[in-house]
Short mmCIF file of N, CA and C in Angstrom, two decimals:
data_model
loop_
_atom_site.label_atom_id
_atom_site.label_comp_id
_atom_site.label_asym_id
_atom_site.label_seq_id
_atom_site.Cartn_x
_atom_site.Cartn_y
_atom_site.Cartn_z
N LEU A 1 74.08 -101.99 10.66
CA LEU A 1 72.79 -101.51 10.18
C LEU A 1 72.15 -100.50 11.14
N ALA A 2 72.83 -100.20 12.23
CA ALA A 2 72.25 -99.29 13.22
C ALA A 2 71.96 -97.92 12.62
N ASP A 3 72.79 -97.43 11.72
CA ASP A 3 72.61 -96.11 11.12
C ASP A 3 72.12 -96.20 9.68
N LYS A 4 71.52 -97.31 9.32
CA LYS A 4 71.10 -97.57 7.94
C LYS A 4 70.28 -96.43 7.35
N GLU A 5 69.22 -96.02 8.02
CA GLU A 5 68.33 -94.98 7.47
C GLU A 5 69.05 -93.65 7.31
N ALA A 6 69.89 -93.28 8.27
CA ALA A 6 70.62 -92.01 8.18
C ALA A 6 71.61 -92.04 7.01
N VAL A 7 72.28 -93.16 6.84
CA VAL A 7 73.25 -93.28 5.74
C VAL A 7 72.52 -93.26 4.40
N GLU A 8 71.38 -93.94 4.31
CA GLU A 8 70.61 -93.93 3.07
C GLU A 8 70.17 -92.52 2.72
N GLN A 9 69.68 -91.77 3.71
CA GLN A 9 69.23 -90.40 3.45
C GLN A 9 70.40 -89.49 3.06
N ALA A 10 71.54 -89.67 3.69
CA ALA A 10 72.69 -88.81 3.42
C ALA A 10 73.34 -89.10 2.07
N THR A 11 73.28 -90.37 1.62
CA THR A 11 73.99 -90.75 0.40
C THR A 11 73.09 -91.02 -0.79
N GLY A 12 71.80 -91.29 -0.55
CA GLY A 12 70.91 -91.67 -1.64
C GLY A 12 71.05 -93.13 -2.04
N LEU A 13 71.85 -93.89 -1.31
CA LEU A 13 72.02 -95.31 -1.58
C LEU A 13 70.98 -96.11 -0.81
N VAL A 14 70.64 -97.28 -1.34
CA VAL A 14 69.76 -98.21 -0.64
C VAL A 14 70.65 -99.32 -0.08
N ILE A 15 70.54 -99.56 1.19
CA ILE A 15 71.35 -100.59 1.84
C ILE A 15 70.47 -101.81 2.08
N LEU A 16 70.87 -102.93 1.53
CA LEU A 16 70.15 -104.18 1.75
C LEU A 16 70.77 -104.90 2.94
N PRO A 17 69.98 -105.19 3.97
CA PRO A 17 70.55 -105.94 5.08
C PRO A 17 70.93 -107.34 4.62
N GLY A 18 72.03 -107.82 5.09
CA GLY A 18 72.46 -109.16 4.73
C GLY A 18 73.59 -109.64 5.61
N MET A 19 73.88 -110.92 5.49
CA MET A 19 74.95 -111.50 6.28
C MET A 19 75.48 -112.73 5.56
N GLU A 20 76.77 -112.92 5.62
CA GLU A 20 77.35 -114.16 5.11
C GLU A 20 77.48 -115.11 6.29
N TRP A 21 76.77 -116.23 6.19
CA TRP A 21 76.89 -117.26 7.22
C TRP A 21 78.21 -117.98 6.97
N THR A 22 79.12 -117.84 7.87
CA THR A 22 80.43 -118.47 7.76
C THR A 22 80.45 -119.65 8.71
N THR A 23 80.41 -120.85 8.15
CA THR A 23 80.34 -122.05 8.97
C THR A 23 81.44 -123.02 8.55
N PHE A 24 81.55 -124.12 9.25
CA PHE A 24 82.56 -125.12 8.92
C PHE A 24 82.22 -125.88 7.64
N TYR A 25 80.96 -125.81 7.17
CA TYR A 25 80.54 -126.62 6.03
C TYR A 25 80.19 -125.81 4.80
N GLY A 26 80.44 -124.52 4.84
CA GLY A 26 80.17 -123.69 3.68
C GLY A 26 79.73 -122.30 4.10
N HIS A 27 79.76 -121.42 3.14
CA HIS A 27 79.32 -120.04 3.36
C HIS A 27 78.04 -119.82 2.58
N MET A 28 77.09 -119.12 3.20
CA MET A 28 75.84 -118.80 2.54
C MET A 28 75.56 -117.32 2.78
N VAL A 29 75.18 -116.61 1.72
CA VAL A 29 74.85 -115.20 1.86
C VAL A 29 73.34 -115.06 1.93
N THR A 30 72.90 -114.33 2.95
CA THR A 30 71.49 -114.04 3.13
C THR A 30 71.29 -112.55 2.89
N VAL A 31 70.22 -112.19 2.20
CA VAL A 31 69.98 -110.80 1.81
C VAL A 31 68.52 -110.44 2.11
N GLY A 32 68.31 -109.24 2.65
CA GLY A 32 66.97 -108.68 2.78
C GLY A 32 66.15 -109.14 3.96
N LEU A 33 66.75 -109.68 4.98
CA LEU A 33 66.00 -110.16 6.14
C LEU A 33 65.49 -109.00 6.98
N SER A 34 64.32 -109.20 7.59
CA SER A 34 63.77 -108.20 8.50
C SER A 34 64.22 -108.45 9.93
N ALA A 35 64.80 -109.63 10.20
CA ALA A 35 65.28 -109.99 11.53
C ALA A 35 66.37 -111.05 11.37
N LEU A 36 67.08 -111.30 12.43
CA LEU A 36 68.16 -112.29 12.40
C LEU A 36 67.59 -113.70 12.25
N ALA A 37 68.11 -114.44 11.30
CA ALA A 37 67.81 -115.87 11.17
C ALA A 37 69.01 -116.61 11.75
N ASP A 38 68.84 -117.23 12.88
CA ASP A 38 69.96 -117.84 13.60
C ASP A 38 70.46 -119.07 12.86
N TRP A 39 71.71 -119.06 12.53
CA TRP A 39 72.31 -120.14 11.74
C TRP A 39 73.25 -121.00 12.57
N ARG A 40 73.42 -120.69 13.85
CA ARG A 40 74.46 -121.36 14.64
C ARG A 40 74.22 -122.85 14.85
N GLU A 41 73.00 -123.31 14.68
CA GLU A 41 72.71 -124.73 14.85
C GLU A 41 72.83 -125.52 13.54
N ALA A 42 73.17 -124.83 12.47
CA ALA A 42 73.26 -125.52 11.17
C ALA A 42 74.37 -126.56 11.18
N ASN A 43 74.05 -127.73 10.62
CA ASN A 43 75.08 -128.74 10.41
C ASN A 43 74.89 -129.31 9.01
N ARG A 44 75.73 -130.24 8.63
CA ARG A 44 75.72 -130.72 7.25
C ARG A 44 74.37 -131.24 6.79
N GLY A 45 73.55 -131.72 7.71
CA GLY A 45 72.29 -132.33 7.32
C GLY A 45 71.06 -131.47 7.50
N ASN A 46 71.19 -130.26 8.04
CA ASN A 46 69.96 -129.49 8.29
C ASN A 46 70.04 -128.04 7.80
N ILE A 47 70.70 -127.79 6.73
CA ILE A 47 70.81 -126.43 6.21
C ILE A 47 69.43 -125.87 5.83
N HIS A 48 68.51 -126.75 5.50
CA HIS A 48 67.19 -126.29 5.06
C HIS A 48 66.42 -125.58 6.17
N SER A 49 66.66 -125.93 7.43
CA SER A 49 65.97 -125.22 8.51
C SER A 49 66.47 -123.77 8.57
N GLY A 50 67.74 -123.55 8.33
CA GLY A 50 68.28 -122.19 8.29
C GLY A 50 67.74 -121.41 7.12
N VAL A 51 67.65 -122.05 5.95
CA VAL A 51 67.11 -121.39 4.76
C VAL A 51 65.64 -121.03 4.99
N SER A 52 64.89 -121.93 5.62
CA SER A 52 63.48 -121.64 5.92
C SER A 52 63.34 -120.43 6.84
N ALA A 53 64.25 -120.31 7.80
CA ALA A 53 64.22 -119.16 8.70
C ALA A 53 64.51 -117.86 7.94
N VAL A 54 65.42 -117.91 6.98
CA VAL A 54 65.71 -116.74 6.14
C VAL A 54 64.46 -116.33 5.37
N HIS A 55 63.81 -117.30 4.75
CA HIS A 55 62.59 -117.01 3.99
C HIS A 55 61.48 -116.49 4.90
N HIS A 56 61.37 -117.05 6.10
CA HIS A 56 60.36 -116.60 7.06
C HIS A 56 60.52 -115.11 7.38
N HIS A 57 61.76 -114.64 7.39
CA HIS A 57 62.04 -113.23 7.70
C HIS A 57 62.14 -112.37 6.43
N GLY A 58 61.63 -112.90 5.30
CA GLY A 58 61.55 -112.10 4.08
C GLY A 58 62.81 -112.01 3.26
N GLY A 59 63.78 -112.86 3.52
CA GLY A 59 65.05 -112.77 2.82
C GLY A 59 65.26 -113.82 1.76
N ALA A 60 66.39 -113.73 1.09
CA ALA A 60 66.83 -114.71 0.10
C ALA A 60 68.12 -115.33 0.60
N ALA A 61 68.36 -116.59 0.23
CA ALA A 61 69.54 -117.32 0.69
C ALA A 61 70.19 -118.04 -0.48
N GLY A 62 71.51 -117.98 -0.54
CA GLY A 62 72.21 -118.67 -1.61
C GLY A 62 73.61 -119.10 -1.23
N LEU A 63 74.14 -120.01 -2.01
CA LEU A 63 75.49 -120.51 -1.80
C LEU A 63 76.49 -119.44 -2.19
N ALA A 64 77.49 -119.24 -1.35
CA ALA A 64 78.58 -118.32 -1.67
C ALA A 64 79.80 -119.14 -2.05
N HIS A 65 80.41 -118.78 -3.15
CA HIS A 65 81.66 -119.42 -3.64
C HIS A 65 81.75 -120.91 -3.25
N PRO A 66 80.86 -121.76 -3.77
CA PRO A 66 80.77 -123.14 -3.30
C PRO A 66 81.99 -124.01 -3.56
N PHE A 67 82.87 -123.63 -4.47
CA PHE A 67 84.02 -124.47 -4.77
C PHE A 67 85.35 -123.79 -4.46
N ARG A 68 85.33 -122.76 -3.63
CA ARG A 68 86.56 -122.11 -3.18
C ARG A 68 87.37 -123.14 -2.41
N ILE A 69 88.66 -122.99 -2.41
CA ILE A 69 89.51 -123.94 -1.69
C ILE A 69 89.06 -124.02 -0.23
N GLY A 70 89.01 -125.22 0.30
CA GLY A 70 88.51 -125.43 1.65
C GLY A 70 89.62 -125.64 2.66
N SER A 71 89.35 -126.48 3.66
CA SER A 71 90.30 -126.73 4.74
C SER A 71 91.56 -127.39 4.19
N PRO A 72 92.70 -127.10 4.73
CA PRO A 72 92.96 -126.23 5.88
C PRO A 72 93.18 -124.77 5.49
N ALA A 73 93.20 -124.44 4.20
CA ALA A 73 93.47 -123.06 3.78
C ALA A 73 92.34 -122.13 4.19
N CYS A 74 91.09 -122.55 3.99
CA CYS A 74 89.94 -121.70 4.31
C CYS A 74 88.82 -122.60 4.83
N THR A 75 88.81 -122.82 6.12
CA THR A 75 87.80 -123.69 6.72
C THR A 75 86.41 -123.17 6.40
N GLY A 76 85.60 -124.01 5.80
CA GLY A 76 84.23 -123.65 5.49
C GLY A 76 84.02 -122.94 4.17
N CYS A 77 85.08 -122.60 3.47
CA CYS A 77 84.90 -121.89 2.19
C CYS A 77 84.30 -122.80 1.12
N TYR A 78 84.54 -124.10 1.22
CA TYR A 78 84.04 -125.08 0.27
C TYR A 78 82.68 -125.59 0.77
N TRP A 79 81.68 -125.64 -0.12
CA TRP A 79 80.33 -126.04 0.26
C TRP A 79 80.26 -127.54 0.50
N GLU A 80 79.90 -127.94 1.73
CA GLU A 80 79.77 -129.36 2.08
C GLU A 80 78.40 -129.71 2.63
N TYR A 81 77.49 -128.74 2.69
CA TYR A 81 76.14 -129.03 3.16
C TYR A 81 75.42 -129.98 2.22
N GLU A 82 74.59 -130.84 2.79
CA GLU A 82 73.75 -131.73 1.99
C GLU A 82 72.50 -130.96 1.59
N VAL A 83 72.30 -130.81 0.29
CA VAL A 83 71.13 -130.09 -0.20
C VAL A 83 70.14 -131.13 -0.70
N ASP A 84 69.05 -131.30 0.05
CA ASP A 84 68.01 -132.26 -0.33
C ASP A 84 67.02 -131.65 -1.31
N ASP A 85 66.80 -130.35 -1.20
CA ASP A 85 65.83 -129.67 -2.05
C ASP A 85 66.43 -128.38 -2.59
N TRP A 86 66.91 -128.43 -3.82
CA TRP A 86 67.53 -127.26 -4.44
C TRP A 86 66.53 -126.14 -4.66
N ASN A 87 65.23 -126.46 -4.66
CA ASN A 87 64.21 -125.43 -4.80
C ASN A 87 64.15 -124.50 -3.59
N SER A 88 64.69 -124.94 -2.46
CA SER A 88 64.64 -124.08 -1.27
C SER A 88 65.67 -122.95 -1.33
N LEU A 89 66.70 -123.11 -2.13
CA LEU A 89 67.72 -122.07 -2.27
C LEU A 89 67.31 -121.10 -3.37
N ASP A 90 67.77 -119.86 -3.25
CA ASP A 90 67.40 -118.83 -4.21
C ASP A 90 68.45 -118.58 -5.28
N TYR A 91 69.70 -118.78 -4.97
CA TYR A 91 70.75 -118.49 -5.95
C TYR A 91 72.05 -119.19 -5.61
N ILE A 92 72.94 -119.20 -6.59
CA ILE A 92 74.30 -119.70 -6.43
C ILE A 92 75.24 -118.61 -6.91
N GLU A 93 76.22 -118.28 -6.10
CA GLU A 93 77.24 -117.33 -6.53
C GLU A 93 78.16 -118.07 -7.50
N VAL A 94 78.03 -117.73 -8.78
CA VAL A 94 78.80 -118.44 -9.81
C VAL A 94 80.14 -117.78 -10.08
N TRP A 95 80.25 -116.50 -9.77
CA TRP A 95 81.52 -115.78 -9.94
C TRP A 95 81.87 -115.09 -8.64
N SER A 96 83.11 -115.23 -8.23
CA SER A 96 83.59 -114.59 -7.00
C SER A 96 85.01 -114.08 -7.23
N GLY A 97 85.28 -112.90 -6.72
CA GLY A 97 86.62 -112.33 -6.82
C GLY A 97 86.88 -111.67 -8.15
N THR A 98 88.12 -111.30 -8.38
CA THR A 98 88.51 -110.67 -9.64
C THR A 98 88.85 -111.74 -10.67
N PHE A 99 88.84 -111.36 -11.95
CA PHE A 99 89.08 -112.30 -13.05
C PHE A 99 88.16 -113.52 -12.93
N ALA A 100 86.93 -113.28 -12.50
CA ALA A 100 86.02 -114.36 -12.13
C ALA A 100 85.81 -115.45 -13.18
N PRO A 101 85.57 -115.12 -14.47
CA PRO A 101 85.24 -116.17 -15.42
C PRO A 101 86.36 -117.17 -15.70
N ILE A 102 87.60 -116.83 -15.37
CA ILE A 102 88.70 -117.74 -15.72
C ILE A 102 89.20 -118.55 -14.53
N LYS A 103 88.59 -118.41 -13.37
CA LYS A 103 89.02 -119.16 -12.20
C LYS A 103 88.34 -120.51 -12.16
N THR A 104 89.09 -121.55 -11.84
CA THR A 104 88.58 -122.91 -11.82
C THR A 104 87.42 -123.08 -10.85
N ASP A 105 87.52 -122.50 -9.65
CA ASP A 105 86.42 -122.66 -8.69
C ASP A 105 85.15 -122.01 -9.19
N ASN A 106 85.27 -120.90 -9.92
CA ASN A 106 84.09 -120.25 -10.50
C ASN A 106 83.52 -121.07 -11.66
N SER A 107 84.39 -121.69 -12.44
CA SER A 107 83.91 -122.56 -13.54
C SER A 107 83.09 -123.71 -12.97
N ARG A 108 83.54 -124.26 -11.86
CA ARG A 108 82.80 -125.35 -11.22
C ARG A 108 81.46 -124.87 -10.67
N ALA A 109 81.44 -123.65 -10.09
CA ALA A 109 80.19 -123.10 -9.57
C ALA A 109 79.21 -122.82 -10.72
N PHE A 110 79.73 -122.30 -11.82
CA PHE A 110 78.89 -122.04 -12.99
C PHE A 110 78.32 -123.36 -13.52
N SER A 111 79.13 -124.41 -13.56
CA SER A 111 78.66 -125.73 -14.01
C SER A 111 77.59 -126.29 -13.08
N LEU A 112 77.78 -126.11 -11.77
CA LEU A 112 76.76 -126.56 -10.81
C LEU A 112 75.44 -125.85 -11.10
N TRP A 113 75.50 -124.54 -11.30
CA TRP A 113 74.30 -123.76 -11.58
C TRP A 113 73.62 -124.25 -12.86
N THR A 114 74.37 -124.41 -13.94
CA THR A 114 73.75 -124.85 -15.20
C THR A 114 73.23 -126.28 -15.08
N ASP A 115 73.92 -127.14 -14.35
CA ASP A 115 73.43 -128.50 -14.12
C ASP A 115 72.07 -128.46 -13.41
N LYS A 116 71.96 -127.62 -12.38
CA LYS A 116 70.70 -127.53 -11.64
C LYS A 116 69.59 -126.95 -12.52
N LEU A 117 69.91 -125.98 -13.37
CA LEU A 117 68.91 -125.46 -14.30
C LEU A 117 68.44 -126.57 -15.24
N ASN A 118 69.38 -127.35 -15.76
CA ASN A 118 69.05 -128.44 -16.68
C ASN A 118 68.24 -129.54 -15.99
N GLU A 119 68.36 -129.64 -14.67
CA GLU A 119 67.56 -130.61 -13.91
C GLU A 119 66.17 -130.05 -13.59
N GLY A 120 65.92 -128.80 -13.95
CA GLY A 120 64.60 -128.22 -13.76
C GLY A 120 64.45 -127.29 -12.57
N TYR A 121 65.52 -127.04 -11.84
CA TYR A 121 65.45 -126.13 -10.70
C TYR A 121 65.58 -124.69 -11.18
N ARG A 122 64.92 -123.77 -10.45
CA ARG A 122 65.00 -122.34 -10.78
C ARG A 122 65.88 -121.67 -9.73
N LEU A 123 67.11 -121.43 -10.09
CA LEU A 123 68.06 -120.75 -9.22
C LEU A 123 68.67 -119.59 -9.99
N ALA A 124 68.83 -118.47 -9.34
CA ALA A 124 69.50 -117.34 -9.97
C ALA A 124 71.01 -117.52 -9.85
N ALA A 125 71.74 -116.84 -10.72
CA ALA A 125 73.20 -116.80 -10.64
C ALA A 125 73.59 -115.40 -10.19
N THR A 126 74.54 -115.33 -9.26
CA THR A 126 75.02 -114.03 -8.79
C THR A 126 76.54 -114.00 -8.82
N SER A 127 77.08 -112.82 -8.60
CA SER A 127 78.52 -112.67 -8.44
C SER A 127 78.79 -111.96 -7.13
N GLY A 128 79.98 -112.13 -6.62
CA GLY A 128 80.37 -111.47 -5.38
C GLY A 128 81.85 -111.20 -5.38
N ARG A 129 82.23 -110.17 -4.70
CA ARG A 129 83.65 -109.81 -4.66
C ARG A 129 84.36 -110.52 -3.52
N ASP A 130 83.68 -110.70 -2.40
CA ASP A 130 84.24 -111.34 -1.21
C ASP A 130 85.54 -110.66 -0.76
N TRP A 131 85.53 -109.35 -0.81
CA TRP A 131 86.68 -108.60 -0.32
C TRP A 131 86.49 -108.31 1.15
N HIS A 132 87.53 -108.45 1.91
CA HIS A 132 87.45 -108.22 3.34
C HIS A 132 88.09 -106.89 3.74
N GLU A 133 88.38 -106.08 2.75
CA GLU A 133 88.91 -104.74 3.00
C GLU A 133 88.60 -103.88 1.78
N GLN A 134 88.57 -102.58 1.97
CA GLN A 134 88.37 -101.65 0.87
C GLN A 134 89.73 -101.43 0.20
N SER A 135 89.81 -101.74 -1.07
CA SER A 135 91.05 -101.50 -1.79
C SER A 135 90.73 -101.27 -3.26
N GLU A 136 91.51 -100.41 -3.87
CA GLU A 136 91.36 -100.13 -5.29
C GLU A 136 91.94 -101.30 -6.09
N THR A 137 91.37 -101.55 -7.25
CA THR A 137 91.90 -102.59 -8.14
C THR A 137 91.63 -102.19 -9.58
N ASP A 138 92.55 -102.55 -10.43
CA ASP A 138 92.35 -102.39 -11.87
C ASP A 138 91.93 -103.71 -12.49
N GLU A 139 91.86 -104.77 -11.67
CA GLU A 139 91.48 -106.08 -12.17
C GLU A 139 89.99 -106.10 -12.45
N PRO A 140 89.57 -106.86 -13.46
CA PRO A 140 88.13 -106.91 -13.78
C PRO A 140 87.33 -107.60 -12.68
N VAL A 141 86.23 -106.97 -12.31
CA VAL A 141 85.31 -107.54 -11.32
C VAL A 141 83.94 -107.70 -11.97
N SER A 142 83.22 -108.68 -11.52
CA SER A 142 81.88 -108.91 -12.06
C SER A 142 80.86 -108.13 -11.26
N VAL A 143 79.71 -107.93 -11.88
CA VAL A 143 78.62 -107.17 -11.28
C VAL A 143 77.33 -107.97 -11.44
N THR A 144 76.49 -107.92 -10.42
CA THR A 144 75.17 -108.54 -10.48
C THR A 144 74.13 -107.44 -10.63
N TYR A 145 73.32 -107.55 -11.67
CA TYR A 145 72.22 -106.61 -11.89
C TYR A 145 70.90 -107.30 -11.58
N LEU A 146 70.01 -106.58 -10.92
CA LEU A 146 68.69 -107.10 -10.60
C LEU A 146 67.64 -106.34 -11.39
N GLY A 147 66.68 -107.08 -11.95
CA GLY A 147 65.58 -106.45 -12.67
C GLY A 147 64.44 -106.17 -11.72
N LEU A 148 64.27 -104.90 -11.36
CA LEU A 148 63.20 -104.52 -10.43
C LEU A 148 61.93 -104.25 -11.22
N GLU A 149 60.81 -104.82 -10.77
CA GLU A 149 59.53 -104.63 -11.46
C GLU A 149 58.87 -103.32 -11.08
N ASP A 150 58.77 -103.07 -9.79
CA ASP A 150 58.03 -101.91 -9.29
C ASP A 150 59.01 -100.93 -8.68
N GLU A 151 59.48 -100.00 -9.50
CA GLU A 151 60.48 -99.05 -9.01
C GLU A 151 59.92 -98.08 -7.99
N ALA A 152 58.60 -98.02 -7.86
CA ALA A 152 57.99 -97.14 -6.87
C ALA A 152 57.92 -97.82 -5.50
N GLY A 153 58.10 -99.13 -5.47
CA GLY A 153 58.01 -99.87 -4.21
C GLY A 153 59.29 -99.76 -3.40
N GLN A 154 59.32 -100.48 -2.29
CA GLN A 154 60.51 -100.53 -1.46
C GLN A 154 61.61 -101.22 -2.25
N VAL A 155 62.72 -100.54 -2.46
CA VAL A 155 63.80 -101.09 -3.28
C VAL A 155 64.34 -102.38 -2.67
N SER A 156 64.51 -102.43 -1.36
CA SER A 156 65.05 -103.63 -0.74
C SER A 156 64.13 -104.83 -0.95
N GLU A 157 62.82 -104.63 -0.82
CA GLU A 157 61.87 -105.72 -1.04
C GLU A 157 61.86 -106.15 -2.50
N GLU A 158 61.91 -105.18 -3.40
CA GLU A 158 61.94 -105.48 -4.84
C GLU A 158 63.22 -106.22 -5.22
N ALA A 159 64.34 -105.86 -4.60
CA ALA A 159 65.61 -106.53 -4.89
C ALA A 159 65.56 -107.99 -4.48
N VAL A 160 65.05 -108.27 -3.30
CA VAL A 160 64.92 -109.66 -2.84
C VAL A 160 63.97 -110.42 -3.74
N LYS A 161 62.87 -109.79 -4.12
CA LYS A 161 61.89 -110.43 -5.01
C LYS A 161 62.54 -110.75 -6.36
N ALA A 162 63.31 -109.82 -6.90
CA ALA A 162 63.99 -110.06 -8.18
C ALA A 162 64.98 -111.22 -8.06
N LEU A 163 65.70 -111.26 -6.96
CA LEU A 163 66.67 -112.34 -6.75
C LEU A 163 65.96 -113.68 -6.63
N ARG A 164 64.89 -113.74 -5.87
CA ARG A 164 64.16 -114.99 -5.66
C ARG A 164 63.45 -115.44 -6.93
N GLN A 165 63.08 -114.49 -7.81
CA GLN A 165 62.39 -114.85 -9.05
C GLN A 165 63.33 -115.02 -10.23
N GLY A 166 64.62 -114.83 -10.01
CA GLY A 166 65.58 -115.05 -11.07
C GLY A 166 65.72 -113.91 -12.07
N ARG A 167 65.27 -112.72 -11.71
CA ARG A 167 65.43 -111.56 -12.59
C ARG A 167 66.79 -110.95 -12.31
N VAL A 168 67.83 -111.68 -12.73
CA VAL A 168 69.21 -111.37 -12.38
C VAL A 168 70.09 -111.58 -13.61
N SER A 169 71.09 -110.72 -13.77
CA SER A 169 72.12 -110.98 -14.77
C SER A 169 73.47 -110.66 -14.16
N VAL A 170 74.45 -111.43 -14.56
CA VAL A 170 75.82 -111.26 -14.07
C VAL A 170 76.69 -110.95 -15.28
N THR A 171 77.53 -109.95 -15.14
CA THR A 171 78.39 -109.57 -16.26
C THR A 171 79.73 -109.07 -15.75
N ILE A 172 80.71 -109.16 -16.61
CA ILE A 172 82.00 -108.55 -16.33
C ILE A 172 82.23 -107.41 -17.31
N GLY A 173 81.26 -107.22 -18.19
CA GLY A 173 81.35 -106.19 -19.20
C GLY A 173 80.26 -105.15 -19.03
N PRO A 174 79.91 -104.47 -20.10
CA PRO A 174 78.88 -103.43 -19.99
C PRO A 174 77.50 -104.05 -19.77
N LEU A 175 76.61 -103.25 -19.19
CA LEU A 175 75.23 -103.69 -19.00
C LEU A 175 74.49 -103.59 -20.32
N VAL A 176 73.93 -104.69 -20.75
CA VAL A 176 73.12 -104.72 -21.96
C VAL A 176 71.73 -105.16 -21.54
N THR A 177 70.72 -104.36 -21.88
CA THR A 177 69.36 -104.73 -21.50
C THR A 177 68.57 -105.10 -22.75
N LEU A 178 67.66 -106.01 -22.57
CA LEU A 178 66.80 -106.46 -23.66
C LEU A 178 65.42 -106.66 -23.07
N GLU A 179 64.44 -106.09 -23.72
CA GLU A 179 63.06 -106.30 -23.30
C GLU A 179 62.30 -106.88 -24.48
N LEU A 180 61.44 -107.84 -24.20
CA LEU A 180 60.65 -108.50 -25.22
C LEU A 180 59.22 -108.51 -24.75
N GLU A 181 58.33 -108.06 -25.61
CA GLU A 181 56.92 -108.10 -25.27
C GLU A 181 56.23 -108.96 -26.33
N ALA A 182 55.51 -109.97 -25.87
CA ALA A 182 54.85 -110.88 -26.78
C ALA A 182 53.34 -110.81 -26.57
N THR A 183 52.60 -110.96 -27.65
CA THR A 183 51.15 -111.04 -27.56
C THR A 183 50.74 -112.43 -27.98
N GLU A 184 49.47 -112.72 -27.83
CA GLU A 184 49.01 -114.07 -28.21
C GLU A 184 49.31 -114.32 -29.67
N GLY A 185 49.69 -115.57 -29.96
CA GLY A 185 49.95 -115.96 -31.35
C GLY A 185 51.30 -115.54 -31.81
#
């Protein structure tokens, strides 16, 4: 992020600061922080202190690929943190990688998300590629779209706000938008 402003000016892109917390008990993606939220003290029973630190610094926090194969193949890829308050989290990555909707781990993540919605929690659903290198692919990848309210405002702040408020859609196909305006009665 050292050259963030120069890259944004040169390319016209908006760069959202973020980090994937890679721990022994799961991965969590944080987006939009104004400062580092230290996660190194996180353990299975205190993930909420880390999430609170993310929120304190203006960011959003969510589970990354919670049902990806875990140890010994990928230590920490499987979510093992104890979540006492699902309201403290902002989103769950329901699709990860290519061919996302047909993968078993993604089906389980999608089910977790819908179960939490049915229990009354407000969590957004996101997708992620989780690629560790730049490579071309013809395989279908999912995309996360955010509904920004104030396009004149800071895009990074609006993006975090949209994520935290659930103005999110995930698709593997074309973007379809729908707006509904209702009046009294």
